PDB file of C-alpha atoms in Angstrom:
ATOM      1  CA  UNK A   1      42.959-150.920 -47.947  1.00  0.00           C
ATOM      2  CA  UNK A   2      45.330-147.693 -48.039  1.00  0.00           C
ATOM      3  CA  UNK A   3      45.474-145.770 -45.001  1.00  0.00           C
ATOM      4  CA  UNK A   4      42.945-142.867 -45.995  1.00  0.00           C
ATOM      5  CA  UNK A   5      44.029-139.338 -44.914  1.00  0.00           C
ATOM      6  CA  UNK A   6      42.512-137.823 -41.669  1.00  0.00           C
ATOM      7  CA  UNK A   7      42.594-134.061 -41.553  1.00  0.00           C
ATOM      8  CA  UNK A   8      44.170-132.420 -37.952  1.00  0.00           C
ATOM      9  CA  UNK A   9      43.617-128.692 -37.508  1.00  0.00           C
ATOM     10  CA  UNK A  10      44.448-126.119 -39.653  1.00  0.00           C
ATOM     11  CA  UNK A  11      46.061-124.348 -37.054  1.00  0.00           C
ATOM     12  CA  UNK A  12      47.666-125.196 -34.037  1.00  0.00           C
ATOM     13  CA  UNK A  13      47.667-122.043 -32.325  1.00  0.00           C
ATOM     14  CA  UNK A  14      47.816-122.133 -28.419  1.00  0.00           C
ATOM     15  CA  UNK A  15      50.759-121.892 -26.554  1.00  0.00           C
ATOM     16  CA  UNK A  16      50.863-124.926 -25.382  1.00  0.00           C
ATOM     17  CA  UNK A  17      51.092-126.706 -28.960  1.00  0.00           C
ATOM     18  CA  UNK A  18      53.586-123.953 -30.064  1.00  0.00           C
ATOM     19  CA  UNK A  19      55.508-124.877 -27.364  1.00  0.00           C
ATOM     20  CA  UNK A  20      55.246-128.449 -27.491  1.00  0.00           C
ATOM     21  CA  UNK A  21      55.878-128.192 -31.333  1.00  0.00           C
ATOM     22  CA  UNK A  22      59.520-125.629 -30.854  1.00  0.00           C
ATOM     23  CA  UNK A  23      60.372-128.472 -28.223  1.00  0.00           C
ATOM     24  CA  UNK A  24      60.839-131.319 -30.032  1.00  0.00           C
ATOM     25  CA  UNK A  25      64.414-131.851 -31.754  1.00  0.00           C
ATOM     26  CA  UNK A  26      64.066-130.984 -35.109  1.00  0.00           C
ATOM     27  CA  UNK A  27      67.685-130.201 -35.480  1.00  0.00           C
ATOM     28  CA  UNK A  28      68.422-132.969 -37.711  1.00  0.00           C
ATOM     29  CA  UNK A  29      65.325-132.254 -39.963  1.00  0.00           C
ATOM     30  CA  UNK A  30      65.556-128.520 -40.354  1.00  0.00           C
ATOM     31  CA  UNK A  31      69.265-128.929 -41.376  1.00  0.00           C
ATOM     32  CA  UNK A  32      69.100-131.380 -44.003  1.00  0.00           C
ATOM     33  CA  UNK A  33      65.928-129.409 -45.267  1.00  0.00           C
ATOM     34  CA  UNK A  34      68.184-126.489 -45.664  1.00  0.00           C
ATOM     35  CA  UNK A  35      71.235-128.246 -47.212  1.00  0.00           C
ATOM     36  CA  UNK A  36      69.317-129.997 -49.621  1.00  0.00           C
ATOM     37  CA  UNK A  37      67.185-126.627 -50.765  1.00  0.00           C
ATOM     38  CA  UNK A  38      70.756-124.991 -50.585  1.00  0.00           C
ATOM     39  CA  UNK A  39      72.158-127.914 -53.195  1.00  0.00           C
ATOM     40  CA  UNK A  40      69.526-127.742 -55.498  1.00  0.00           C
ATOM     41  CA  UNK A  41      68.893-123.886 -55.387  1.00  0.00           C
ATOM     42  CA  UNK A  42      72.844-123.491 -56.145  1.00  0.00           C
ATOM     43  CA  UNK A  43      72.533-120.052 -53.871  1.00  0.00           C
ATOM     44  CA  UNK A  44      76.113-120.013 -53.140  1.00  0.00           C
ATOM     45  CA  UNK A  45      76.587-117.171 -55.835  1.00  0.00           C
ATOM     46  CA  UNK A  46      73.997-115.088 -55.712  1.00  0.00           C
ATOM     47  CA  UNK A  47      73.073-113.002 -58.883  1.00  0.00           C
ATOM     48  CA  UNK A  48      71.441-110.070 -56.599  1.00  0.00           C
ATOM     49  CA  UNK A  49      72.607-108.129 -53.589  1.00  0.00           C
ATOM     50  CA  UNK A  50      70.580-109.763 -51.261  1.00  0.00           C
ATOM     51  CA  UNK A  51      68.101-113.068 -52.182  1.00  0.00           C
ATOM     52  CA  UNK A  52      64.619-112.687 -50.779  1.00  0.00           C
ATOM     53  CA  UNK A  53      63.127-115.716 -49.251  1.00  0.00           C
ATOM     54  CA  UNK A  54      59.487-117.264 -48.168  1.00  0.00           C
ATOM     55  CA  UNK A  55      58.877-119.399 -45.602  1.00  0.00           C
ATOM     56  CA  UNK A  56      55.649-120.614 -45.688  1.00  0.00           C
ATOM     57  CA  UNK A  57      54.054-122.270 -42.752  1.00  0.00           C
ATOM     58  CA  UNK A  58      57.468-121.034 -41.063  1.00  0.00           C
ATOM     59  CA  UNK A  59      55.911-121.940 -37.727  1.00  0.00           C
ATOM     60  CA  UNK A  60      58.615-120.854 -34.835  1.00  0.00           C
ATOM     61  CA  UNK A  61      61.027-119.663 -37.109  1.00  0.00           C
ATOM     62  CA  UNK A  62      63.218-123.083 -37.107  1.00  0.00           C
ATOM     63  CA  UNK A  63      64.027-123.240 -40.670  1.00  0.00           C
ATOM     64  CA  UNK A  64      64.682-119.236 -41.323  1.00  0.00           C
ATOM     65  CA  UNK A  65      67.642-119.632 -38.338  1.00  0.00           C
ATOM     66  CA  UNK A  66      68.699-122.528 -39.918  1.00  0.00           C
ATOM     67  CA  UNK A  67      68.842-120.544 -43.173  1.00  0.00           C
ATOM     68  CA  UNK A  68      70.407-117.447 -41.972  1.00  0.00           C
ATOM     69  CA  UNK A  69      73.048-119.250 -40.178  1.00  0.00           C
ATOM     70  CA  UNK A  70      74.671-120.282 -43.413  1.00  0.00           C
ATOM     71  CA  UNK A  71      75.588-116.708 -43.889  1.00  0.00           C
ATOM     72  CA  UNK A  72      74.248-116.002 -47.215  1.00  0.00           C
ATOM     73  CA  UNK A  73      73.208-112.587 -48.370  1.00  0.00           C
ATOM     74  CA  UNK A  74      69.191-112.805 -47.897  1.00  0.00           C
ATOM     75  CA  UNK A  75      65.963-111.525 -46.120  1.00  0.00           C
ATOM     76  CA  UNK A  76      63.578-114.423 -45.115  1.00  0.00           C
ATOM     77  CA  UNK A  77      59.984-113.689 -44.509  1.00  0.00           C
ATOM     78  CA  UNK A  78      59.188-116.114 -42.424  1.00  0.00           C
ATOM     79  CA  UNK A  79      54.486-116.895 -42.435  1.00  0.00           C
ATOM     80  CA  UNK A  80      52.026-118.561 -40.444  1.00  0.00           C
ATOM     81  CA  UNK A  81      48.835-118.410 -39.465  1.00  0.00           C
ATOM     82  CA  UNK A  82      49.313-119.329 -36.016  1.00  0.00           C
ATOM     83  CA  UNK A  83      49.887-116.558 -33.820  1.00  0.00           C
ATOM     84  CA  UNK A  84      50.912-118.340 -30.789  1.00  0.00           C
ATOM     85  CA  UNK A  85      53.569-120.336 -33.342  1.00  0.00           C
ATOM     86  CA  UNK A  86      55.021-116.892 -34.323  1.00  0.00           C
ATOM     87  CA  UNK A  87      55.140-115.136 -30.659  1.00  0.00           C
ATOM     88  CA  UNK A  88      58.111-118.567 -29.980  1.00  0.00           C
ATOM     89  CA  UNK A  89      59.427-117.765 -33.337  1.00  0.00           C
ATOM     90  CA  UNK A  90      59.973-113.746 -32.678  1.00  0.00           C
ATOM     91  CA  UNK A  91      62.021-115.107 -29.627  1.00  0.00           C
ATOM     92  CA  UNK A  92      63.511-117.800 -31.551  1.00  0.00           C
ATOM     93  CA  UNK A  93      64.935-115.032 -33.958  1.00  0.00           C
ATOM     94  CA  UNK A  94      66.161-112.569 -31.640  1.00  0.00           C
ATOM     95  CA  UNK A  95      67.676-115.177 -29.521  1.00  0.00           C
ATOM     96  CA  UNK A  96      69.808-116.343 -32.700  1.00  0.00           C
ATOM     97  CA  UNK A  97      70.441-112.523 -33.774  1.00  0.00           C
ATOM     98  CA  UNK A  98      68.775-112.673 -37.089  1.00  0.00           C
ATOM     99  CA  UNK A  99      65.997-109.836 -36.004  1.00  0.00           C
ATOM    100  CA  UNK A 100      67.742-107.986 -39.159  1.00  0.00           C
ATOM    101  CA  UNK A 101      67.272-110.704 -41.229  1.00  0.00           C
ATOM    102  CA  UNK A 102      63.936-112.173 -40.770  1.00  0.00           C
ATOM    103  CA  UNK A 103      60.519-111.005 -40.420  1.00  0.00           C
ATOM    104  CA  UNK A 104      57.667-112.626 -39.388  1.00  0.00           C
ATOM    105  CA  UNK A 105      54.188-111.831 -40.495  1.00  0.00           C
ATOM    106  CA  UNK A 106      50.514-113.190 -39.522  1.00  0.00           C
ATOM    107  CA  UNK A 107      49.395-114.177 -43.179  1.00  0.00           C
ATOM    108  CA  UNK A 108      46.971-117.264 -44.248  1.00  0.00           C
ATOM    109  CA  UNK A 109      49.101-119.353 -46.936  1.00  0.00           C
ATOM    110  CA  UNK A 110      45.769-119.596 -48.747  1.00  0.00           C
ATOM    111  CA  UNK A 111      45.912-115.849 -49.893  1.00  0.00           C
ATOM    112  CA  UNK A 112      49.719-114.577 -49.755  1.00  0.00           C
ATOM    113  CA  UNK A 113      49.512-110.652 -49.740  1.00  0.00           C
ATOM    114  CA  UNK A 114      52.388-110.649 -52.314  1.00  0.00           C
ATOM    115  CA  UNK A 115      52.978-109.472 -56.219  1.00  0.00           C
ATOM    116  CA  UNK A 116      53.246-112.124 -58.755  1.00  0.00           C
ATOM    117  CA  UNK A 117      56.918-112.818 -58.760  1.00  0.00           C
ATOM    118  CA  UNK A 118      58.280-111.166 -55.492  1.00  0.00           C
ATOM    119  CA  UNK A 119      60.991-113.940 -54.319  1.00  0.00           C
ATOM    120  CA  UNK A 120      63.968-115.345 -55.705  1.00  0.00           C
ATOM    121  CA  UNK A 121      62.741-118.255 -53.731  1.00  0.00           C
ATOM    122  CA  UNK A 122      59.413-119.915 -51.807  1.00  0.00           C
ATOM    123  CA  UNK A 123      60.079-122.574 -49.037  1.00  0.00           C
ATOM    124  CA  UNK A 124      57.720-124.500 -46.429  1.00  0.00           C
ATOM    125  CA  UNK A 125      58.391-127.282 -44.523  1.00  0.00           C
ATOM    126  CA  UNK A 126      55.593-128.926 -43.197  1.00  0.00           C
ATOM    127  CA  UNK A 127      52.626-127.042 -44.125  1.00  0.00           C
ATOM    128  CA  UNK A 128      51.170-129.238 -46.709  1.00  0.00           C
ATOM    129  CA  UNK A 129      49.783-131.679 -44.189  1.00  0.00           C
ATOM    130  CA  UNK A 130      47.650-128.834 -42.650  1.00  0.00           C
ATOM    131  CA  UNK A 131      45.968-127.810 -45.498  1.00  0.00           C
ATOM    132  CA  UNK A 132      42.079-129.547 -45.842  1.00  0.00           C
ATOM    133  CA  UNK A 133      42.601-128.780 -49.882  1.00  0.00           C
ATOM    134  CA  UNK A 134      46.012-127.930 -50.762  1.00  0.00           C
ATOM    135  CA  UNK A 135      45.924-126.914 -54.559  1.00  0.00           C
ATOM    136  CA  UNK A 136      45.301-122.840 -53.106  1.00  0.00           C
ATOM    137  CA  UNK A 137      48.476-122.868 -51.403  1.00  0.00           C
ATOM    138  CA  UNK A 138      50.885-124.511 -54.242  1.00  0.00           C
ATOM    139  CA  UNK A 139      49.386-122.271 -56.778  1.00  0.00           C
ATOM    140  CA  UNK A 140      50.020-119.114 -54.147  1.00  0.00           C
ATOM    141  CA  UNK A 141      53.484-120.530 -53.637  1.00  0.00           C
ATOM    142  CA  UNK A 142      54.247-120.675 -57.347  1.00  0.00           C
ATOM    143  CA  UNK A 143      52.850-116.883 -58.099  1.00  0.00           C
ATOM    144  CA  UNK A 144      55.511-115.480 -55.816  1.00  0.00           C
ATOM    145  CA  UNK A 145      58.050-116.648 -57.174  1.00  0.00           C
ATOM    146  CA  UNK A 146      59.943-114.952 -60.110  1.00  0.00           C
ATOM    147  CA  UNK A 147      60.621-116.270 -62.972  1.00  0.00           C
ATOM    148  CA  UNK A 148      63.875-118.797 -62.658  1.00  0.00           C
ATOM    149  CA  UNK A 149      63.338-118.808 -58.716  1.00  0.00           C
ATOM    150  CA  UNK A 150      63.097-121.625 -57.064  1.00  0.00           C
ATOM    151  CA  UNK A 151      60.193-123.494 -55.255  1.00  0.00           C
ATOM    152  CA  UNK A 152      61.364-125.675 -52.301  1.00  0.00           C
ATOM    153  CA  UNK A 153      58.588-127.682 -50.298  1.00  0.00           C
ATOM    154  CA  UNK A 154      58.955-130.389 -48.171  1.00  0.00           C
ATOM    155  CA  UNK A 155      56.290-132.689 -45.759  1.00  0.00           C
ATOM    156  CA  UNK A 156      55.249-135.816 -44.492  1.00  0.00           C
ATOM    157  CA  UNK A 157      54.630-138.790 -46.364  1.00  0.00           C
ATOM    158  CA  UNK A 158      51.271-140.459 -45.809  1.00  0.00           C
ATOM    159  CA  UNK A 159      52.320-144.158 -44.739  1.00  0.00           C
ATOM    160  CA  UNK A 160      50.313-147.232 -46.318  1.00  0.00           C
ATOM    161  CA  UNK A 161      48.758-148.818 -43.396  1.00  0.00           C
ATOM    162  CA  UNK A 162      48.293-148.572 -39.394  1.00  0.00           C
ATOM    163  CA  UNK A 163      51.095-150.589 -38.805  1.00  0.00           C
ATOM    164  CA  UNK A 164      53.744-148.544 -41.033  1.00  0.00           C
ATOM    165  CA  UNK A 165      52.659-145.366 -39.354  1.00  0.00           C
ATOM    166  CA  UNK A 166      52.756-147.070 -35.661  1.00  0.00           C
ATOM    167  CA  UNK A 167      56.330-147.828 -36.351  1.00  0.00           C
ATOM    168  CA  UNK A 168      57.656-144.102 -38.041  1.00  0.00           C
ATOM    169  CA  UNK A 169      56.251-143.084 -34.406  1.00  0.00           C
ATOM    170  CA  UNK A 170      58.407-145.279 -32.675  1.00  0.00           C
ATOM    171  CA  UNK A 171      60.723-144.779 -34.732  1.00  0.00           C
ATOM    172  CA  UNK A 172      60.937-140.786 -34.531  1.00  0.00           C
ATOM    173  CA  UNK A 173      59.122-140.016 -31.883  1.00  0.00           C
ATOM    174  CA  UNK A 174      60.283-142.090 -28.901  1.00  0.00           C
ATOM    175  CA  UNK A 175      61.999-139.941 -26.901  1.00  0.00           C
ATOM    176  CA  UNK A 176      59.330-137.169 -27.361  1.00  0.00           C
ATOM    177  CA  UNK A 177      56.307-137.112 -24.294  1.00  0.00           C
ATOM    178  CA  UNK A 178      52.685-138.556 -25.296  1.00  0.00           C
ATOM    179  CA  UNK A 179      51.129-134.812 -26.517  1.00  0.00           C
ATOM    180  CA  UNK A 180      53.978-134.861 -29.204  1.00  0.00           C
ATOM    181  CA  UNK A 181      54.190-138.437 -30.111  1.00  0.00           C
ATOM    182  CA  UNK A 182      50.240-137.804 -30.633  1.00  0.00           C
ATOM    183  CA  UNK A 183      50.932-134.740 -32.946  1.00  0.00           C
ATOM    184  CA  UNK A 184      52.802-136.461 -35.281  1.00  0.00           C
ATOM    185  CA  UNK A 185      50.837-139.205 -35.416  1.00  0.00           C
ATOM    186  CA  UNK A 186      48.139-136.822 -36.331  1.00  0.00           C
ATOM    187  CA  UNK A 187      50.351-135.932 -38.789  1.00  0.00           C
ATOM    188  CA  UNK A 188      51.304-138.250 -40.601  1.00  0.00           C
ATOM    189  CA  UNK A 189      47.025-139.540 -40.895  1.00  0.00           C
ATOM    190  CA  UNK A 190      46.752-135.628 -42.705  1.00  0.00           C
ATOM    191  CA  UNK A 191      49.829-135.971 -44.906  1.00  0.00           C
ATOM    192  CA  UNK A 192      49.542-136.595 -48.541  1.00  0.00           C
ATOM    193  CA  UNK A 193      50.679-139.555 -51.168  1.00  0.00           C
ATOM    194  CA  UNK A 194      53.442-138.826 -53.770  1.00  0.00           C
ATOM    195  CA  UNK A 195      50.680-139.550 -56.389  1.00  0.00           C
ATOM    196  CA  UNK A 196      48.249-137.192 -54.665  1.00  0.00           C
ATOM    197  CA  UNK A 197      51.180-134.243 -54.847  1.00  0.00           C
ATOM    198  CA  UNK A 198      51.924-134.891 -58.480  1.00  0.00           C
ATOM    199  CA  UNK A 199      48.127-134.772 -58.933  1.00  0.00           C
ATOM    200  CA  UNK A 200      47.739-131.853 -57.288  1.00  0.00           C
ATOM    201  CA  UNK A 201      50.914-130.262 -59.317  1.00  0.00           C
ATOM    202  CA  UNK A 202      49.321-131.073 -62.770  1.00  0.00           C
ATOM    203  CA  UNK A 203      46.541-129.270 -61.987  1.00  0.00           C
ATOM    204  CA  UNK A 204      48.402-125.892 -60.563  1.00  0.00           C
ATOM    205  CA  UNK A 205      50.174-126.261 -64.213  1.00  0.00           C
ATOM    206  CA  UNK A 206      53.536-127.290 -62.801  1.00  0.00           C
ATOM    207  CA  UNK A 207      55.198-130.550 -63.357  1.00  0.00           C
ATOM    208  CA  UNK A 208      54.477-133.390 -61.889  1.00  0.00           C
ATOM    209  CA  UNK A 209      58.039-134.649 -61.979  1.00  0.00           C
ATOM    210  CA  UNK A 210      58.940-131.656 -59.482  1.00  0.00           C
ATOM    211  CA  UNK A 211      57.514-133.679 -56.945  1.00  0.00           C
ATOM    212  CA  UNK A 212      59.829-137.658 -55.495  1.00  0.00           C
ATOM    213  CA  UNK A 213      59.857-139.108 -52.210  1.00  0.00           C
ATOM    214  CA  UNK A 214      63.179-138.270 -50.778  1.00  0.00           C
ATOM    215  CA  UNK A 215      62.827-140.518 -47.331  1.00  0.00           C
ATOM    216  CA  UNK A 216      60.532-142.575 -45.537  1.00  0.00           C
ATOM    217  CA  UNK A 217      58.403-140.378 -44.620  1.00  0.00           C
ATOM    218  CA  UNK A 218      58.620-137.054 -46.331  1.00  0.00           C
ATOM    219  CA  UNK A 219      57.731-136.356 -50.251  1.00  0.00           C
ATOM    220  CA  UNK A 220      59.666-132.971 -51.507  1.00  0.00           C
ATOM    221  CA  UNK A 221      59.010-130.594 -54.398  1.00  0.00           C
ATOM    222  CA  UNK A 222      62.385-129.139 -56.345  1.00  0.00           C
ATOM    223  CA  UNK A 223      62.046-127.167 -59.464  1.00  0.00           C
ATOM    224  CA  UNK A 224      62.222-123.055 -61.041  1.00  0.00           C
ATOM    225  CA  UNK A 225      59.505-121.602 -61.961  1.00  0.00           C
ATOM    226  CA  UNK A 226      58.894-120.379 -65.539  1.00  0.00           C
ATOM    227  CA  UNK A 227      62.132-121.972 -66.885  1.00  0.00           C
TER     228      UNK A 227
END
C-alpha cells in the first residue's frame, strides 16, 4: 500500500525548532534551489530597475541570502507564519548585509495581503509540506504574480513506502542530531505525490505540466503566469 501522507504542524514556531531548523546544512539545497529558479527565470537581464521577489514560507531567511548574494537588482519579501522562524531570519539578514534588500513580514501564506499581480516573481521552498490543504496557497501564489512572472516552488517528495523514507533519512540526515533527523522524517510523511501536485494545479487553473520531480525527494513547479 502507498505510504499515506501524515500531516506535522502547520507551524513550527518555538525557538527551539527555529533553531534546530537554521542549524542544519542546507547549503547545498538552498543553492541549487536558487540556480535552478535563476536558469529557468532567465533574470540575468532584468527588464525593470529592480525585480521584486516572494518568498513564501521563507522561514529564516536562507533562500532570500542565497538570492541576494548573486547580486541581482531585486527586493525579496521574504513570509512566514512562524514568528520564532523570522526573529533567526532578521539576524540571518543583517548578519549577511542584505537588511536593504529583504524584508521580512509575519503573513499566513493562506491569505497573502498583496494586489493581484505585485511580483515579477513568487518562490517557496518547502512550504507545501506544511500546508493540511494546499490548493489556498498555490492559487495565492499565482495571484501575485504579474502577468509573464514567474512561479518557482519547490518541496519534498512523498516516498512510496517505510522503507524508502527510512533510507532518504539516512541518507540526508545522518550527520544531523535525533530532533532534526525526526523533523524531516516528519516531513517527508506530510509531503505530497507528483500526481497529487499536478492535481492540485488543474484545479487552481494552471498546468499540470508545470509541475516534474526534479530529484529523489523533491517535486518542483516552473512556469509564467498568464503567458
Amino acid at each position: 500500500m502507498p505510504l499515506q501522507r501524515i500531516l506535522e504542524p502547520e507551524v513550527m514556531d518555538s525557538a527551539q525548532e527555529a533553531i534546530d531548523y537554521d542549524t542544519m546544512d542546507h547549503t547545498d539545497v538552498n543553492r541549487v534551489f536558487v540556480d535552478d529558479l535563476l536558469t529557468f527565470a532567465q533574470f540575468e537581464k532584468p527588464s525593470v530597475a529592480e525585480l521584486r521577489v516572494l518568498d513564501v514560507g521563507t522561514g529564516t531567511a536562507q533562500i532570500p541570502v542565497e538570492l541576494c548574494g548573486r547580486q541581482l537588482p531585486m527586493h525579496v519579501t521574504g513570509v512566514d507564519l512562524a514568528e520564532e522562524m523570522l526573529k533567526v531570519g532578521n539576524q540571518n539578514v543583517a548578519a549577511a548585509g542584505f537588511a536593504q534588500n529583504i524584508t521580512l513580514e509575519h503573513v499566513d501564506a493562506k491569505q497573502l495581503p498583496y494586489a493581484a499581480g505585485t511580483f515579477d516573481a513568487v518562490i517557496s521552498n518547502s512550504i507545501v509540506h506544511h500546508i493540511p490543504d494546499p490548493l489556498q496557497v498555490i492559487v495565492e501564489m499565482a495571484r501575485v504574480v504579474r502577468a509573464g512572472g514567474v512561479l518557482f516552488v519547490r518541496d519534498l517528495l512523498r516516498p512510496d513506502d517505510k522503507a524508502e523514507l527510512e533510507q532518504l533519512v539516512s541518507t540526508y540526515a545522518a550527520d544531523t542530531n535525533d530532533e532534526q533527523r525526526q523533523l524531516f522524517r516528519q516531513s517527508l510523511y506530510a509531503a505530497l505525490t507528483v500526481a497529487e501536485v499536478k492535481s492540485l494545479l488543474t484545479t487552481a487553473g494552471l498546468p499540470a505540466k508545470w509541475c516534474s520531480q526534479t530529484t529523489d525527494r523533491h517535486w518542483t513547479i516552473a512556469g509564467r503566469c498568464g503567458v
